[in-house]
Coordinates of C-alpha atoms and ligand atoms in Angstrom, one line a residue:
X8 CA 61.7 -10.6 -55.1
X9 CA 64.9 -11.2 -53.5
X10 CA 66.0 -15.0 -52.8
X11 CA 68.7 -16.2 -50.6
X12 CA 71.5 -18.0 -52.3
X13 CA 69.9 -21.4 -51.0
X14 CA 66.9 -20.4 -53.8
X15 CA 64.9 -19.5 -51.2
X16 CA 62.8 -16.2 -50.7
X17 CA 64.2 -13.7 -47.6
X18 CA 61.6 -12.9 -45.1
X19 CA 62.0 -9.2 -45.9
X20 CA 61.6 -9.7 -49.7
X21 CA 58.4 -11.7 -49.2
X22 CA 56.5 -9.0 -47.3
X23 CA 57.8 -6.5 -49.3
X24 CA 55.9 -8.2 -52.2
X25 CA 53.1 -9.0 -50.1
X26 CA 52.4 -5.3 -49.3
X27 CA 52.6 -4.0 -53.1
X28 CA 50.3 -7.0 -53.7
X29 CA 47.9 -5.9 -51.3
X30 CA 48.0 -2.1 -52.3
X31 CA 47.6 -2.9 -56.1
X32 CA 44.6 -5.0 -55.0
X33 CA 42.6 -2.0 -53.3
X34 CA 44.0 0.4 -56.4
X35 CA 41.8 -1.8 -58.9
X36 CA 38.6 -1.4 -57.4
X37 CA 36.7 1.3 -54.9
X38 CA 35.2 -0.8 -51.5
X39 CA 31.9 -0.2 -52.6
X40 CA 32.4 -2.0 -55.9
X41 CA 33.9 -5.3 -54.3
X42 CA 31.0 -5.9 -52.3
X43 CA 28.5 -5.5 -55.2
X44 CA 30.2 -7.2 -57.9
X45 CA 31.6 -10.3 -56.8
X46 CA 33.0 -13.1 -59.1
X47 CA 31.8 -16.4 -58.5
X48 CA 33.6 -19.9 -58.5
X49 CA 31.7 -21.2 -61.7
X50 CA 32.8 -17.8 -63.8
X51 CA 30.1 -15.7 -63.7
X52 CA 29.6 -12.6 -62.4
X53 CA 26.7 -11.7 -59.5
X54 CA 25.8 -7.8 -59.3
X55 CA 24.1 -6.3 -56.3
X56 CA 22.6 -3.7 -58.7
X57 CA 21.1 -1.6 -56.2
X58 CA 24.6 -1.2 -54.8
X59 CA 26.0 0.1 -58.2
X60 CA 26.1 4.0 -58.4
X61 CA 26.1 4.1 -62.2
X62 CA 23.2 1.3 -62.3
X63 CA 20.9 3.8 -60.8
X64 CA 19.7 5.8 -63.6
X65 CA 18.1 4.3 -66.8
X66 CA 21.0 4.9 -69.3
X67 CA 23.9 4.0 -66.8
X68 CA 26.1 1.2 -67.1
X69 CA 28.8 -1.0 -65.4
X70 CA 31.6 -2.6 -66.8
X71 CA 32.3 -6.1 -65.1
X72 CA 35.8 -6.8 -66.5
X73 CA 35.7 -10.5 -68.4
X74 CA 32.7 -13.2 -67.7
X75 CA 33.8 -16.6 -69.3
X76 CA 36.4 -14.8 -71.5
X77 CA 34.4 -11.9 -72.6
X78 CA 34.7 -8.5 -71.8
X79 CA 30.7 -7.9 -70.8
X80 CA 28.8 -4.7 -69.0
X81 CA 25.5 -4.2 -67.2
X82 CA 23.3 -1.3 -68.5
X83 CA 20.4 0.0 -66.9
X84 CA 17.6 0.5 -69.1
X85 CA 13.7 1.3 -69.0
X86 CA 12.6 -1.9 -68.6
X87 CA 15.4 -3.4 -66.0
X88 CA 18.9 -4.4 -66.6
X89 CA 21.1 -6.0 -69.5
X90 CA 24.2 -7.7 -69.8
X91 CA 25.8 -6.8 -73.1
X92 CA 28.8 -8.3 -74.3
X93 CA 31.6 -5.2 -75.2
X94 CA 33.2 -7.4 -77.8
X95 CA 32.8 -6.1 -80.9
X96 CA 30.7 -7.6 -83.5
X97 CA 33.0 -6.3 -86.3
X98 CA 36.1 -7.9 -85.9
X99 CA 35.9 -8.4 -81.9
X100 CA 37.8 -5.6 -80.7
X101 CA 36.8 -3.9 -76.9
X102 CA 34.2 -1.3 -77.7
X103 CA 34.6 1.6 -74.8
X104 CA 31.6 4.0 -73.2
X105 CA 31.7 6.9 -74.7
X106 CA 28.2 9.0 -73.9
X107 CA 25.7 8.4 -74.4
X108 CA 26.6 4.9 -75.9
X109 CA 29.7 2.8 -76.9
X110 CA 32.2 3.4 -79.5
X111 CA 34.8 0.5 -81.2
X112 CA 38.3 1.8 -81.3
X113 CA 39.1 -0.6 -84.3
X114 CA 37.1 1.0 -87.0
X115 CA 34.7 3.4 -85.6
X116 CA 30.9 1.1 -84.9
X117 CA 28.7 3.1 -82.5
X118 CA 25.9 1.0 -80.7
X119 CA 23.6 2.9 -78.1
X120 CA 23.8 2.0 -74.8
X121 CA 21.5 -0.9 -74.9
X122 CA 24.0 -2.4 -77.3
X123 CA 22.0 -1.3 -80.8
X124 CA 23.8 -0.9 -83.8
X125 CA 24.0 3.1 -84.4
X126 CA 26.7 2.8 -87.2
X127 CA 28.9 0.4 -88.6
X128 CA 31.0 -1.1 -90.0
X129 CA 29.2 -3.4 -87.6
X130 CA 26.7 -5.1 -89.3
X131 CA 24.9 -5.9 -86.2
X132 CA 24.1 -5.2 -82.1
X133 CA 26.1 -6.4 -79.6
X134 CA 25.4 -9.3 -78.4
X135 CA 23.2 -10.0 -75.2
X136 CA 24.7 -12.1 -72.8
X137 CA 22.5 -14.3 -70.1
X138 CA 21.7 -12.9 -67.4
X139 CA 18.8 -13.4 -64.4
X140 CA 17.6 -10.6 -61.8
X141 CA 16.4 -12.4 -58.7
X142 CA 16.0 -10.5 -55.2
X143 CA 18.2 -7.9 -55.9
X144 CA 21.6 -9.8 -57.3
X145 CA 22.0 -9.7 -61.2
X146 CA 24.1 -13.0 -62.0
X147 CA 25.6 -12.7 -65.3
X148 CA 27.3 -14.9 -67.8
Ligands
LIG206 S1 36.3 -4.2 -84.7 FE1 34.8 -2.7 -84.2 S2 34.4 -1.6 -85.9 FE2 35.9 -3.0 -86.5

């Protein structure tokens, strides 16, 4: 951003940065998502499930971004929903969906959806992280 040589930011220069803020902001995440994932002001994460696309079929999953530090997705499964935590129990790198499951990028663990170990060198799942379903709203973390 441009400043003026009295250290102070031109008019111009301060809406040009306001608009690329504002477009980079709609760029992260489609309208629908906003208004069924919303971040609240202790740090965790409420999730209007119904209003998540993937969430619709046992087997789908969301990715939240971080709760508390910790990258953590929603998966659908027979019984309901779970929040799993993506960090791998390994060595903690960011394990990534790759069907029908999730794969570490470090050293190769597979874990099914639900977060179960499929192969290591993961010795174990990855790990659950709290979460309550009441009238609709998932609140994780
Ligand atoms: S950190 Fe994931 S397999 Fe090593």
């Amino acid at each position: 951003m441009k400043s003026t040589p009295a250290g102070r930011v031109s008019r111009r220069a301060f809406l040009a940065g306001a608009c690329g803020l504002a477009v980079a902001g709609m760029a992260a995440a489609p309208a629908a998502a906003e208004s069924a994932i919303k971040r609240l002001p202790d740090g965790r994460v409420a999730v209007r499930v119904a209003k998540v696309p993937s969430l619709a079929k046992v087997g789908g999953a969301a990715q939240l971004g971080t709760v508390k530090g910790t990258p953590v997705a929603v998966v659908r499964t027979d019984t309901g929903y779970e929040a799993l935590s993506l960090r791998c129990p390994h060595a903690g790198a960011t394990v990534q969906r790759q069907s029908p499951g999730w794969v570490c990028p470090a050293h190769g663990s597979q874990f099914e959806i639900d977060g179960e170990l499929v192969r290591g060198p993961a010795t174990t799942s990855l790990a659950e992280v709290p979460s309550r379903l009441r009238r609709g709203v998932l609140t994780v973390g």
